XYZ file of N, CA and C in Angstrom:
504
model
N 99.964 53.648 77.904
C 99.660 52.234 78.024
C 98.538 51.999 79.039
N 98.550 52.779 80.149
C 97.488 52.641 81.145
C 96.135 53.025 80.557
N 96.125 54.007 79.686
C 94.875 54.429 79.058
C 94.311 53.318 78.176
N 95.178 52.649 77.455
C 94.736 51.557 76.582
C 94.187 50.411 77.417
N 94.859 50.077 78.525
C 94.376 49.001 79.398
C 93.023 49.363 80.009
N 92.883 50.616 80.426
C 91.623 51.068 81.011
C 90.507 51.015 79.973
N 90.789 51.497 78.779
C 89.803 51.473 77.711
C 89.410 50.036 77.369
N 90.387 49.150 77.313
C 90.127 47.742 77.036
C 89.272 47.124 78.143
N 89.554 47.447 79.392
C 88.772 46.926 80.521
C 87.335 47.408 80.472
N 87.154 48.681 80.164
C 85.802 49.233 80.074
C 85.039 48.571 78.932
N 85.695 48.391 77.795
C 85.056 47.753 76.656
C 84.658 46.310 76.985
N 85.529 45.583 77.665
C 85.220 44.205 78.068
C 84.011 44.165 79.005
N 83.957 45.094 79.955
C 82.818 45.151 80.880
C 81.523 45.428 80.128
N 81.567 46.339 79.171
C 80.374 46.651 78.382
C 79.917 45.432 77.614
N 80.860 44.730 77.002
C 80.498 43.548 76.228
C 79.955 42.439 77.125
N 80.495 42.286 78.321
C 79.983 41.279 79.247
C 78.580 41.632 79.719
N 78.354 42.909 79.962
C 77.035 43.348 80.408
C 76.031 43.360 79.266
N 76.528 43.306 78.044
C 75.664 43.339 76.879
C 74.647 42.200 76.912
N 75.041 41.027 77.350
C 74.125 39.897 77.458
C 73.010 40.169 78.451
N 73.283 40.988 79.443
C 72.281 41.345 80.444
C 71.403 42.497 79.964
N 71.723 43.064 78.805
C 70.999 44.220 78.301
C 69.645 43.853 77.709
N 69.398 42.587 77.484
C 68.127 42.179 76.901
C 67.018 42.248 77.940
N 65.887 42.751 77.499
C 64.731 42.798 78.389
C 64.223 41.385 78.629
N 63.644 41.167 79.774
C 63.076 39.870 80.134
C 61.871 39.576 79.226
N 61.704 38.325 78.775
C 60.534 37.990 77.959
C 59.231 38.318 78.692
N 58.241 38.760 77.913
C 56.938 39.103 78.469
C 55.915 38.102 77.930
N 55.241 37.418 78.844
C 54.227 36.432 78.475
C 52.901 36.882 79.074
N 51.871 36.954 78.219
C 50.528 37.302 78.673
C 49.628 36.118 78.345
N 49.138 35.453 79.398
C 48.266 34.286 79.218
C 46.838 34.669 79.580
N 45.937 34.495 78.620
C 44.522 34.763 78.849
C 43.740 33.486 79.142
N 44.321 32.354 78.791
C 43.695 31.050 79.019
C 44.814 30.010 79.046
N 44.552 28.848 79.632
C 45.603 27.828 79.693
C 45.911 27.237 78.313
N 47.171 27.243 77.949
C 47.610 26.695 76.662
C 47.645 25.170 76.701
N 47.661 24.607 77.905
C 47.751 23.155 78.086
C 46.519 22.408 77.574
N 45.409 23.113 77.371
C 44.188 22.461 76.899
C 44.201 22.212 75.389
N 45.252 22.674 74.720
C 45.359 22.518 73.266
C 46.360 21.431 72.918
N 46.054 20.672 71.878
C 46.904 19.571 71.447
C 47.542 19.837 70.083
N 46.844 20.597 69.241
C 47.278 20.833 67.863
C 47.668 22.294 67.662
N 48.511 22.517 66.676
C 48.896 23.889 66.328
C 49.011 24.012 64.818
N 48.519 25.117 64.320
C 48.718 25.491 62.918
C 49.578 26.742 62.940
N 50.723 26.695 62.270
C 51.652 27.831 62.269
C 51.519 28.568 60.943
N 51.203 29.854 61.026
C 51.100 30.665 59.816
C 52.460 30.712 59.132
N 52.486 30.517 57.812
C 53.774 30.518 57.089
C 54.474 31.869 57.162
N 55.798 31.820 57.157
C 56.613 33.033 57.130
C 57.674 32.880 56.044
N 58.252 33.983 55.658
C 59.334 33.972 54.675
C 60.675 33.823 55.377
N 61.644 33.276 54.649
C 63.004 33.193 55.178
C 63.616 34.583 55.240
N 64.453 34.777 56.237
C 65.238 36.003 56.340
C 66.700 35.610 56.212
N 67.394 36.231 55.285
C 68.827 35.982 55.126
C 69.556 37.261 55.504
N 70.543 37.114 56.354
C 71.332 38.251 56.803
C 72.805 37.892 56.709
N 73.629 38.884 56.508
C 75.056 38.618 56.369
C 75.894 39.589 57.159
N 77.117 39.153 57.396
C 78.103 40.025 58.029
C 79.451 39.688 57.416
N 80.312 40.641 57.400
C 81.622 40.386 56.818
C 82.492 41.619 56.899
N 83.674 41.492 56.322
C 84.594 42.611 56.344
C 85.788 42.347 55.447
N 86.558 43.384 55.262
C 87.784 43.273 54.470
C 88.946 43.825 55.278
N 90.115 43.363 54.942
C 91.313 43.896 55.559
C 92.442 43.793 54.540
N 93.433 44.626 54.719
C 94.546 44.628 53.783
C 95.867 44.398 54.492
N 96.781 43.774 53.764
C 98.147 43.576 54.242
C 99.076 44.002 53.127
N 100.322 43.851 53.352
C 101.304 44.161 52.316
C 101.212 43.224 51.131
N 100.481 42.126 51.300
C 100.359 41.138 50.227
C 99.035 41.206 49.477
N 98.137 42.062 49.896
C 96.874 42.179 49.185
C 95.721 42.499 50.109
N 94.536 42.545 49.518
C 93.309 42.823 50.254
C 92.518 41.526 50.348
N 92.021 41.241 51.551
C 91.291 40.001 51.801
C 89.932 40.326 52.402
N 89.016 39.414 52.240
C 87.690 39.627 52.800
C 87.011 38.314 53.097
N 85.991 38.409 53.917
C 85.193 37.232 54.265
C 83.758 37.679 54.476
N 82.837 36.814 54.120
C 81.413 37.105 54.273
C 80.728 35.860 54.797
N 79.848 36.058 55.760
C 79.049 34.961 56.311
C 77.587 35.333 56.142
N 76.798 34.403 55.635
C 75.358 34.632 55.562
C 74.651 33.568 56.390
N 73.575 33.985 57.022
C 72.767 33.078 57.835
C 71.306 33.294 57.463
N 70.553 32.217 57.505
C 69.142 32.257 57.136
C 68.306 31.667 58.260
N 67.137 32.253 58.478
C 66.192 31.708 59.444
C 64.791 31.843 58.866
N 63.984 30.816 59.046
C 62.558 30.889 58.727
C 61.834 30.788 60.064
N 61.254 31.885 60.537
C 60.622 31.873 61.858
C 59.602 30.755 62.052
N 58.796 30.478 61.034
C 57.785 29.426 61.173
C 58.434 28.069 61.413
N 59.550 27.794 60.736
C 60.247 26.519 60.944
C 60.773 26.397 62.367
N 61.331 27.476 62.878
C 61.869 27.461 64.244
C 60.751 27.277 65.266
N 59.659 28.005 65.087
C 58.517 27.871 65.994
C 57.952 26.453 65.927
N 57.860 25.904 64.705
C 57.366 24.536 64.530
C 58.200 23.548 65.335
N 59.506 23.641 65.198
C 60.383 22.720 65.911
C 60.225 22.798 67.415
N 60.141 23.998 67.933
C 60.007 24.168 69.386
C 58.661 23.629 69.867
N 57.583 23.919 69.132
C 56.265 23.427 69.543
C 56.181 21.910 69.448
N 56.814 21.323 68.428
C 56.845 19.857 68.334
C 57.566 19.270 69.544
N 58.658 19.903 69.928
C 59.423 19.441 71.089
C 58.587 19.537 72.368
N 57.678 20.498 72.404
C 56.809 20.671 73.574
C 55.590 19.745 73.536
N 55.468 18.931 72.469
C 54.404 17.935 72.413
C 53.208 18.290 71.547
N 53.243 19.419 70.866
C 52.127 19.785 69.995
C 52.208 19.012 68.685
N 51.054 18.692 68.139
C 50.955 18.090 66.812
C 50.755 19.252 65.845
N 51.648 19.372 64.875
C 51.586 20.483 63.927
C 50.728 20.077 62.736
N 49.706 20.873 62.464
C 48.794 20.601 61.361
C 49.228 21.368 60.111
N 49.208 20.712 58.943
C 49.562 21.420 57.704
C 48.469 22.382 57.238
N 47.245 22.172 57.743
C 46.127 23.059 57.428
C 45.137 22.990 58.583
N 44.298 24.006 58.674
C 43.290 24.015 59.729
C 42.202 23.000 59.409
N 41.814 22.224 60.413
C 40.770 21.209 60.259
C 39.617 21.581 61.201
N 38.431 21.841 60.651
C 37.292 22.266 61.482
C 36.963 21.288 62.609
N 37.128 19.996 62.363
C 36.786 19.006 63.387
C 37.764 19.018 64.575
N 38.944 19.643 64.397
C 39.932 19.733 65.478
C 40.053 21.151 66.048
N 39.165 22.039 65.613
C 39.281 23.462 65.974
C 39.285 23.700 67.488
N 38.533 22.919 68.222
C 38.434 23.122 69.678
C 39.790 22.913 70.372
N 40.637 22.041 69.797
C 41.936 21.721 70.402
C 43.123 22.312 69.623
N 42.844 23.250 68.709
C 43.895 23.770 67.836
C 44.214 25.231 68.117
N 45.496 25.519 68.126
C 46.000 26.889 68.219
C 46.443 27.365 66.845
N 46.157 28.614 66.536
C 46.727 29.264 65.361
C 47.875 30.121 65.884
N 49.067 29.869 65.356
C 50.261 30.558 65.852
C 50.758 31.525 64.778
N 50.887 32.787 65.164
C 51.399 33.801 64.247
C 52.617 34.466 64.863
N 53.462 34.989 63.990
C 54.733 35.576 64.393
C 54.853 36.954 63.767
N 55.466 37.864 64.494
C 55.757 39.180 63.933
C 56.957 39.812 64.601
N 57.689 40.605 63.834
C 58.771 41.406 64.404
C 58.117 42.642 64.985
N 58.359 42.881 66.260
C 57.615 43.942 66.940
C 58.478 45.093 67.425
N 59.750 45.093 67.092
C 60.561 46.235 67.493
C 62.041 46.014 67.304
N 62.753 47.110 67.475
C 64.209 47.130 67.397
C 64.663 48.178 68.403
N 65.698 47.852 69.151
C 66.174 48.783 70.182
C 67.686 48.894 70.103
N 68.156 50.139 70.022
C 69.596 50.380 69.996
C 70.194 50.135 71.382
N 71.378 49.531 71.393
C 72.095 49.318 72.647
C 73.202 50.346 72.767
N 73.207 51.000 73.870
C 74.215 52.009 74.191
C 74.316 53.035 73.074
N 73.152 53.571 72.701
C 73.100 54.589 71.661
C 73.453 54.071 70.274
N 73.362 52.774 70.063
C 73.668 52.191 68.765
C 75.109 51.753 68.608
N 75.958 52.099 69.572
C 77.380 51.747 69.488
C 77.559 50.235 69.539
N 76.763 49.570 70.360
C 76.880 48.117 70.510
C 75.899 47.355 69.615
N 75.289 48.051 68.662
C 74.346 47.398 67.771
C 72.922 47.564 68.270
N 72.086 46.595 67.938
C 70.681 46.673 68.311
C 70.125 45.281 68.554
N 68.997 45.254 69.257
C 68.284 43.997 69.478
C 67.049 43.994 68.589
N 66.618 42.805 68.216
C 65.359 42.648 67.486
C 64.351 42.043 68.456
N 63.128 42.532 68.402
C 62.063 42.020 69.257
C 61.028 41.314 68.395
N 60.556 40.166 68.865
C 59.493 39.431 68.176
C 58.351 39.178 69.144
N 57.167 39.045 68.577
C 55.988 38.672 69.343
C 55.356 37.468 68.666
N 55.014 36.472 69.453
C 54.348 35.273 68.960
C 52.975 35.228 69.619
N 51.963 35.062 68.789
C 50.582 35.094 69.259
C 49.937 33.730 69.054
N 49.205 33.277 70.047
C 48.501 32.000 70.000
C 47.000 32.279 70.075
N 46.275 31.909 69.011
C 44.829 32.120 68.945
C 44.102 30.792 68.987
N 42.918 30.773 69.552
C 42.061 29.597 69.487
C 41.522 29.484 68.067
N 41.671 28.326 67.448
C 41.148 28.134 66.097
C 39.619 28.136 66.089
N 39.020 27.838 67.230
C 37.560 27.773 67.306
C 36.938 29.162 67.493
N 37.500 29.952 68.416
C 36.887 31.246 68.753
C 37.678 32.442 68.225
N 38.903 32.239 67.794
C 39.824 33.294 67.356
C 40.160 34.277 68.481
N 39.981 33.859 69.709
C 40.389 34.670 70.861
C 41.864 34.441 71.127
N 42.518 35.465 71.669
C 43.938 35.352 72.002
C 44.084 34.501 73.256
N 44.773 33.386 73.139
C 45.044 32.521 74.284
C 46.253 33.069 75.033
N 47.316 33.393 74.296
C 48.480 34.021 74.925
C 49.355 34.677 73.872
N 50.206 35.561 74.346
C 51.242 36.165 73.514
C 52.545 36.110 74.299
N 53.641 36.003 73.580
C 54.943 36.090 74.231
C 55.845 36.961 73.367
N 56.584 37.830 74.031
C 57.440 38.812 73.369
C 58.817 38.739 73.997
N 59.854 38.775 73.143
C 61.224 38.769 73.654
C 62.164 39.401 72.637
N 63.322 39.813 73.134
C 64.377 40.372 72.293
C 65.449 39.323 72.044
N 66.165 39.513 70.954
C 67.303 38.660 70.641
C 68.461 39.506 70.163
N 69.659 39.022 70.420
C 70.877 39.735 70.027
C 71.894 38.708 69.562
N 72.334 38.839 68.329
C 73.319 37.920 67.768
C 74.239 38.633 66.797
N 74.931 37.849 65.982
C 75.870 38.422 65.022
C 75.174 39.034 63.815
N 74.009 38.490 63.442
C 73.250 38.979 62.292
C 71.791 39.110 62.686
N 70.977 39.722 61.811
C 69.543 39.814 62.088
C 68.914 38.430 62.190
N 69.389 37.487 61.379
C 68.871 36.122 61.455
C 69.134 35.535 62.841
N 70.324 35.776 63.388
C 70.639 35.323 64.745
C 69.751 36.021 65.772
N 69.542 37.325 65.585
C 68.690 38.090 66.507
C 67.298 37.470 66.581
N 66.738 37.175 65.417
C 65.376 36.628 65.355
C 65.336 35.227 65.943
N 66.317 34.405 65.610
C 66.380 33.038 66.155
C 66.423 33.084 67.679
N 67.266 33.936 68.216
C 67.391 34.026 69.684
C 66.133 34.614 70.316
N 65.522 35.592 69.662
C 64.314 36.209 70.212
C 63.164 35.203 70.262
N 62.999 34.420 69.195
C 61.945 33.403 69.182
C 62.184 32.373 70.281
N 63.416 31.915 70.397
C 63.743 30.926 71.440
C 63.484 31.485 72.832
N 63.877 32.733 73.063
C 63.671 33.341 74.375
C 62.180 33.539 74.667
N 61.410 33.939 73.645
C 59.970 34.152 73.837
C 59.286 32.842 74.217
N 59.594 31.773 73.483
C 58.944 30.489 73.775
C 59.484 29.855 75.054
N 60.744 30.094 75.386
C 61.268 29.652 76.686
C 60.524 30.364 77.811
N 60.212 31.637 77.590
C 59.449 32.389 78.588
C 58.077 31.794 78.802
N 57.460 31.307 77.725
C 56.135 30.699 77.828
C 56.202 29.299 78.424
N 57.000 28.442 77.845
C 57.021 27.042 78.283
C 57.888 26.825 79.527
N 58.840 27.702 79.767
C 59.671 27.595 80.958
C 58.872 27.818 82.222
N 57.850 28.699 82.146
C 57.058 28.972 83.343
C 56.053 27.867 83.618
N 55.781 27.003 82.632
C 54.838 25.903 82.839
C 55.506 24.698 83.503
N 56.834 24.596 83.390
C 57.531 23.414 83.911
C 57.902 23.560 85.355
């Protein structure tokens, strides 16, 4: 019984520390983002991820499945709108001086505790000047959730919090 309690305690500690296992967001600013008013977000595809399981009892076999979907461009759009950017449906040459082109990419995956605790997904969001196509800034962060869709949602939120959190 003591072994089970010890094992349970160790497992609880690992799970509690799991939230601290994420690397800190990395933001690289080459120019002030505050000088831009408009943003054009490159379209992305939806990602659907699922999790589930089955179990059996003396009365039968049961199962449950959960699916979650995220469209990175939609999430980025919402956050940038909340930060005061005007989102453009297309690039407009007359607004190029004040417009950012925002692109998103999955930039890595890292196993936690040798893969026993799952993995984190890393995303990078890049902000380019629509006028010069120079990189204004990039932000990179990891996310960890129940599904890959959750991982990406959390990583995007953490990356943009890293960028806009340091401005406030």
